[in-house]
C-alpha positions as a printed Julia matrix, in Angstrom:
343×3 Matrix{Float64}:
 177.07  -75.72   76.1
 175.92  -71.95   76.29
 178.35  -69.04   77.03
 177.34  -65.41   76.92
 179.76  -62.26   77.75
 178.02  -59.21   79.31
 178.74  -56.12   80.75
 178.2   -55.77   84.72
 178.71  -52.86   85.35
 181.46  -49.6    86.14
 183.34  -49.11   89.15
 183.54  -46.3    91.37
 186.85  -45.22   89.83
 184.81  -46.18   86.13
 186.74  -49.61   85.27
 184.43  -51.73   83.54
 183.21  -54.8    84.62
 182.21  -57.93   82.49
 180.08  -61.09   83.14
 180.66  -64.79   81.76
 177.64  -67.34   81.88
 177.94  -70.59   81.05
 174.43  -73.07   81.0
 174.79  -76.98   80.38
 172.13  -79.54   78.88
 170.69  -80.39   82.78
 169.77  -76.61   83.59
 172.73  -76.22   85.51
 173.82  -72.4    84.97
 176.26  -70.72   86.54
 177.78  -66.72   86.36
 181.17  -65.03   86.91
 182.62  -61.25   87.14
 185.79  -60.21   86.3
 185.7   -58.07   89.36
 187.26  -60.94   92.37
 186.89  -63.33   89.54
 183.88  -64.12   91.6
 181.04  -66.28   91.06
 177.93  -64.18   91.27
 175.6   -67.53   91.38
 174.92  -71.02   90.49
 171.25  -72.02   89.59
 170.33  -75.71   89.03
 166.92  -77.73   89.13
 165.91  -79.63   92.32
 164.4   -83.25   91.68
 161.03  -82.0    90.17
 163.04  -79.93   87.87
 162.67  -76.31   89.79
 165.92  -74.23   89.26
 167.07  -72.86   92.37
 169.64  -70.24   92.85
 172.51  -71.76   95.36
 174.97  -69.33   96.55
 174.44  -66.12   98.62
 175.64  -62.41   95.89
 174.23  -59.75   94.24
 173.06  -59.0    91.18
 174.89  -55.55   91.12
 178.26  -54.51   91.39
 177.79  -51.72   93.72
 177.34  -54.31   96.25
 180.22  -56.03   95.42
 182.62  -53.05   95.84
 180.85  -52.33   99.23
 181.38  -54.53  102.35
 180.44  -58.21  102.46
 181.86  -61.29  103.49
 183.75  -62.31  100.02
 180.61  -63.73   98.47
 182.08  -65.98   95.96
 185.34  -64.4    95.34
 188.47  -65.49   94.55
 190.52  -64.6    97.97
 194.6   -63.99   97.86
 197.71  -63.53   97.65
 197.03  -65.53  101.02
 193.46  -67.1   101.42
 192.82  -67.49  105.3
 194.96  -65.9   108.07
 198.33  -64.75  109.08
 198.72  -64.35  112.62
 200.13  -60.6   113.35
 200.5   -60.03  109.79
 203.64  -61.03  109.85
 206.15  -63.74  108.54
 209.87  -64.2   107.69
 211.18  -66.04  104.31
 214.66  -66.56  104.18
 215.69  -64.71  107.24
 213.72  -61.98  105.66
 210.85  -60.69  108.12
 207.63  -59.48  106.07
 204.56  -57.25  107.32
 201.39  -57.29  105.54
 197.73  -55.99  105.38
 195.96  -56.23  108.58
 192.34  -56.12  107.86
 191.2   -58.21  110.82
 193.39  -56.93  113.61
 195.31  -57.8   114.8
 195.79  -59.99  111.99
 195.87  -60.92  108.28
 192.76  -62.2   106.3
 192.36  -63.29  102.65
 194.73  -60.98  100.87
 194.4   -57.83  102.61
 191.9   -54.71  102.19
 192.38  -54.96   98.36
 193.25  -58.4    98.15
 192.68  -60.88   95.0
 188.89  -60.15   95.35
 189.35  -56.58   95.03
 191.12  -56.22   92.25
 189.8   -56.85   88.09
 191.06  -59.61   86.53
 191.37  -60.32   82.53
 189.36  -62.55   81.15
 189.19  -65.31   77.91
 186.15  -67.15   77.28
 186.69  -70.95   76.84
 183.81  -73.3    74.63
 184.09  -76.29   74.07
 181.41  -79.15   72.86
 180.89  -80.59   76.62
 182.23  -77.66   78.7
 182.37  -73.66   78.85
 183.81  -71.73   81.19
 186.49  -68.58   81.46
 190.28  -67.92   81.79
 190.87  -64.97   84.16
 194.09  -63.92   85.03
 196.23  -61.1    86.99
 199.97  -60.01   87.93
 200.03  -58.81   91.75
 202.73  -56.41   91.51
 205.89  -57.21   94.2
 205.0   -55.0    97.6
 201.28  -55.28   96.65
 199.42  -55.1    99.96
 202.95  -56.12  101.72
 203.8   -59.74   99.77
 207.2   -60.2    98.14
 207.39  -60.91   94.51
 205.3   -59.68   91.32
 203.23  -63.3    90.36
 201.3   -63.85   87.61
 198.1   -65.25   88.72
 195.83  -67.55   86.25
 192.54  -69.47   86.93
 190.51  -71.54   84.89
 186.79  -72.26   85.77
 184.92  -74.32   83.5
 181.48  -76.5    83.56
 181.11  -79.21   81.83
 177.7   -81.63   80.77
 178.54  -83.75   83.1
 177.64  -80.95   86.29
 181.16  -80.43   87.36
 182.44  -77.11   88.53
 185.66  -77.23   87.92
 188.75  -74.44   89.46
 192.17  -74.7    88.48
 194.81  -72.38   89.61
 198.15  -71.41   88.62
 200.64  -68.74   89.97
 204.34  -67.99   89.32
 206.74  -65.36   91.22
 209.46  -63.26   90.52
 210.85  -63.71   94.45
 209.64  -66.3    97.0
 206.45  -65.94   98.56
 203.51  -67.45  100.32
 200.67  -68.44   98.14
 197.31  -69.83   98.62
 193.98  -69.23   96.66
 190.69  -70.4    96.68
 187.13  -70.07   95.92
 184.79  -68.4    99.03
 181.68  -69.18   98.08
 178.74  -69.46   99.98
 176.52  -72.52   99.65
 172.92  -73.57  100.24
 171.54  -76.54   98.13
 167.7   -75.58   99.15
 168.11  -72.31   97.94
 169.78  -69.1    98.95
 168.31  -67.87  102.11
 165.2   -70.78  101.95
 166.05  -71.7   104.99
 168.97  -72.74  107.64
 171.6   -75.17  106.84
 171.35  -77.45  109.84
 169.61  -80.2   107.7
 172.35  -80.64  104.94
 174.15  -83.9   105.42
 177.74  -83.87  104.91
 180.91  -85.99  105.0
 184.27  -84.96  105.53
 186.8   -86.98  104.97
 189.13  -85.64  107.59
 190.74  -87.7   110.31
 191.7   -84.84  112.14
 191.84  -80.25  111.93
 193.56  -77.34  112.98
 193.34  -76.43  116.58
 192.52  -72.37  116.65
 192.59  -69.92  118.85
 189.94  -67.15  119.55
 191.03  -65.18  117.06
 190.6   -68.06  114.7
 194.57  -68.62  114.02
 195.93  -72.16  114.04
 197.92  -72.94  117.48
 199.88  -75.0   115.7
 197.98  -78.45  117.05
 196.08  -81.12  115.14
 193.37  -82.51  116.34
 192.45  -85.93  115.88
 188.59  -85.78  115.06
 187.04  -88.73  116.77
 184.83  -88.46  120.03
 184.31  -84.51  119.12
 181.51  -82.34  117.63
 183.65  -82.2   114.2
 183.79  -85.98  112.86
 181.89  -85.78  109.4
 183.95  -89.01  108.62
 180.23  -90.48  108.25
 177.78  -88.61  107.07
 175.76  -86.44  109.54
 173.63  -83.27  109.94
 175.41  -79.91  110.11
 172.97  -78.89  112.64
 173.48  -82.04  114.74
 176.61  -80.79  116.91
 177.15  -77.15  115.39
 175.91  -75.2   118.68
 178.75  -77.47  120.77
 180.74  -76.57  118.2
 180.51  -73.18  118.86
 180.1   -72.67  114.74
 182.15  -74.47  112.24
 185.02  -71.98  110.68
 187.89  -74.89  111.11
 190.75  -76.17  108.55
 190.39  -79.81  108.38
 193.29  -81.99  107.09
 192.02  -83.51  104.3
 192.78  -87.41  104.68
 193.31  -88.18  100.83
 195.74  -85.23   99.72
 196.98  -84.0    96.63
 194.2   -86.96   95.18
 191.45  -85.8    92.71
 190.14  -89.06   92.27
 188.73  -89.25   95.92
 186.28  -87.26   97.16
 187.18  -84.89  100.27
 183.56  -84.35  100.85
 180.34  -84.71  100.15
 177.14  -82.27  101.07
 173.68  -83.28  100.46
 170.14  -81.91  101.02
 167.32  -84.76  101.02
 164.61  -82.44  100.45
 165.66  -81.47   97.2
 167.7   -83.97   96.31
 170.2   -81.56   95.03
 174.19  -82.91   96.56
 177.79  -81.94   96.32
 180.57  -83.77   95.83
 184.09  -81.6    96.62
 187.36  -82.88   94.68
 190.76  -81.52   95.39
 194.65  -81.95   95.1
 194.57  -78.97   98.07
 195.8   -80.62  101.79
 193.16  -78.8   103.82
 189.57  -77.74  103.39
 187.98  -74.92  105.69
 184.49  -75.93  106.59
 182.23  -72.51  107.6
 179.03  -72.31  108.31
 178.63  -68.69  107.92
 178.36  -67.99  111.48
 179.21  -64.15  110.93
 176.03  -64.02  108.74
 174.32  -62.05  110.46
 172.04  -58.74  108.53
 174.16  -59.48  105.96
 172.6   -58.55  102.35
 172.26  -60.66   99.57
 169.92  -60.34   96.4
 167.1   -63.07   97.51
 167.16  -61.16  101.17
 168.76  -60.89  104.99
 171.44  -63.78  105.47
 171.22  -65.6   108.69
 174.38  -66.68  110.68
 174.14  -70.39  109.5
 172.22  -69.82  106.41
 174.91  -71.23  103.94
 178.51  -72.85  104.26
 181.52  -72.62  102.32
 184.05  -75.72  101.64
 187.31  -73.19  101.02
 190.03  -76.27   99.35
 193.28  -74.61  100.33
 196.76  -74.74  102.21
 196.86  -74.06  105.79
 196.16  -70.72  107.63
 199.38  -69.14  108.69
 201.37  -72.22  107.18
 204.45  -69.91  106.78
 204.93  -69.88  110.45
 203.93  -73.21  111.56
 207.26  -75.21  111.0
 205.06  -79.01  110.75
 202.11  -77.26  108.4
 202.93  -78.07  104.34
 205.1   -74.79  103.61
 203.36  -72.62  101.15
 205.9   -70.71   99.52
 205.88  -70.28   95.86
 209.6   -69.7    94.69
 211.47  -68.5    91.5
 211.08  -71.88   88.52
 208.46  -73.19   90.26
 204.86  -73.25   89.68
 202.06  -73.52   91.78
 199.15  -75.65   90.62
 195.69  -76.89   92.33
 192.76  -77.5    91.18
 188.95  -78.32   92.87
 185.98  -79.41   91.25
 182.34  -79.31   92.18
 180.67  -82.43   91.44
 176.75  -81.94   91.47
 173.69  -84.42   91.09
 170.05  -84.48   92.12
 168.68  -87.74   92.96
């Protein structure tokens, strides 16, 4: 296994920036920044052995302290939404960021991804990877409690992409992080993602609104543009889909061992295999994409998709969603990995 440490680059307010890139045996190699604790891209070899870059960034860090749709960052306190903003804990009512009003998205207008992390290079013989972590002081961006945030990413020889999360708080509060990046296995920006098979293994999702906030229904899956349970085309039933940007219940939960989906792209061979202890999974095919930069050119709505693991949007104030409040002595643990193969 490889691992270099560079520097990316100085903030606006001059706060350095460093990079961590770890390369395997099969070509697979893959960067972070301590800004977000974001991955800035994955690059692995297609079945004649050209190396592709996969996910949609930038290769400066201007970019990433301007506006773009969380390209590969590491979104909290509170990945998805909170409806209004606004929850109680405890007969305690809370107001927090809202950056998409009316509501709450991904941690607020300097959320997780906004802020610099620490971070502690990991090498091993069959895996490399990074230890980043951060304390989100108590009132930061509206959320209770100070919590001390930790992730591990690591990739190992045997092509897995591996996240694992851990968080503890001071006072009880909601907590859910994941990784937001933006996937194409023909190559970032090649072309559309319609043609990627996938499987979900999701018996049923989250009813939203229009403003893309759970009603509080589940929908069974079956007889509707959004059963993946065998494998089929993302393009096949997106436009009567209106766009996937859903929460599906994952069928298997809290079970690494099973697969909660699996994306694959014949032409290059190159597939995806997503493992997580997370109940939910939010399936986006970038349908906001549109003039949105990158470094290989203009993203497309639909030219990559993100499989977010996670707990449920607005969970706090859905009384029959898994409650995701972190309190005092506990700990909150998950972890995802990214299984990848070319055949």
């Amino acid at each position: 296994m490889k691992l270099e440490r560079n520097p990316f680059g100085i903030t606006s307010d001059g706060k350095a920036v460093d990079s961590i890139t770890m390369e395997n045996g099969n070509g697979i190699r893959c960067t972070f920044i301590t800004y977000g604790a974001s991955l800035t891209s994955f690059r692995m070899p297609d079945r004649s052995g050209h190396i592709d870059e996969l996910t949609l960034g930038f290769d400066n860090l201007a970019s990433y302290e301007g506006n773009h749709p969380y390209y590969g960052a590491t979104v909290g306190r509170f990945a998805n939404r909170i409806a209004k903003g606004s929850f109680s804990i405890d007969g305690i009512d809370y107001k927090v960021d809202i950056n998409e009003p009316p509501n709450h998205l991904h941690g607020g207008k300097e959320g997780f991804s906004r802020k610099i992390w620490e971070m502690f290079p990991i090498r091993r013989e069959k895996e490399a990877g990074a230890t980043f972590t951060l304390t989100s002081e108590d009132g930061d961006a509206g959320f209770p409690g100070t919590v001390d945030v930790s992730l591990t990413v690591l990739l190992t020889e045997g092509n897995e992409l591996i996240f694992s999360y851990t968080a503890v708080s001071d006072k009880p509060t909601p907590i859910n992080l994941t990784n937001h990046s933006y996937w194409n296995l023909a190559g970032s920006c090649s072309r559309p993602i319609y043609d990627h098979i996938l499987t979900l293994h999701s018996d049923a999702f989250l009813e939203p609104d229009e403003e893309l906030i759970p009603t509080g229904r589940k929908i069974n899956v079956a007889n509707t543009p959004f059963d993946f349970r065998s494998p089929k085309a993302i393009g096949r039933d997106i436009e009567a889909a209106g766009g996937y940007d859903h929460c599906f219940i994952l069928s298997h939960e809290h079970a690494l061992s099973i697969p909660a989906a699996e994306v694959k792209d014949e032409k290059s061979g190159r597939s995806m295999t997503v493992l997580t202890i997370n109940p939910g999974v939010q399936f986006y095919t970038g349908n906001m994409l549109s003039g949105q930069l990158t470094r290989d050119g203009i993203a497309a709505p639909h030219s990559a998709f993100c499989l977010e693991t996670q707990e449920f949007p607005d969970a706090m104030n859905h009384d029959n969603f898994p409650m995701a409040i972190l309190r005092p002595g506990e700990r909150y643990e998950r972890k995802t990995m990214y299984l990848f193969s070319v055949e």
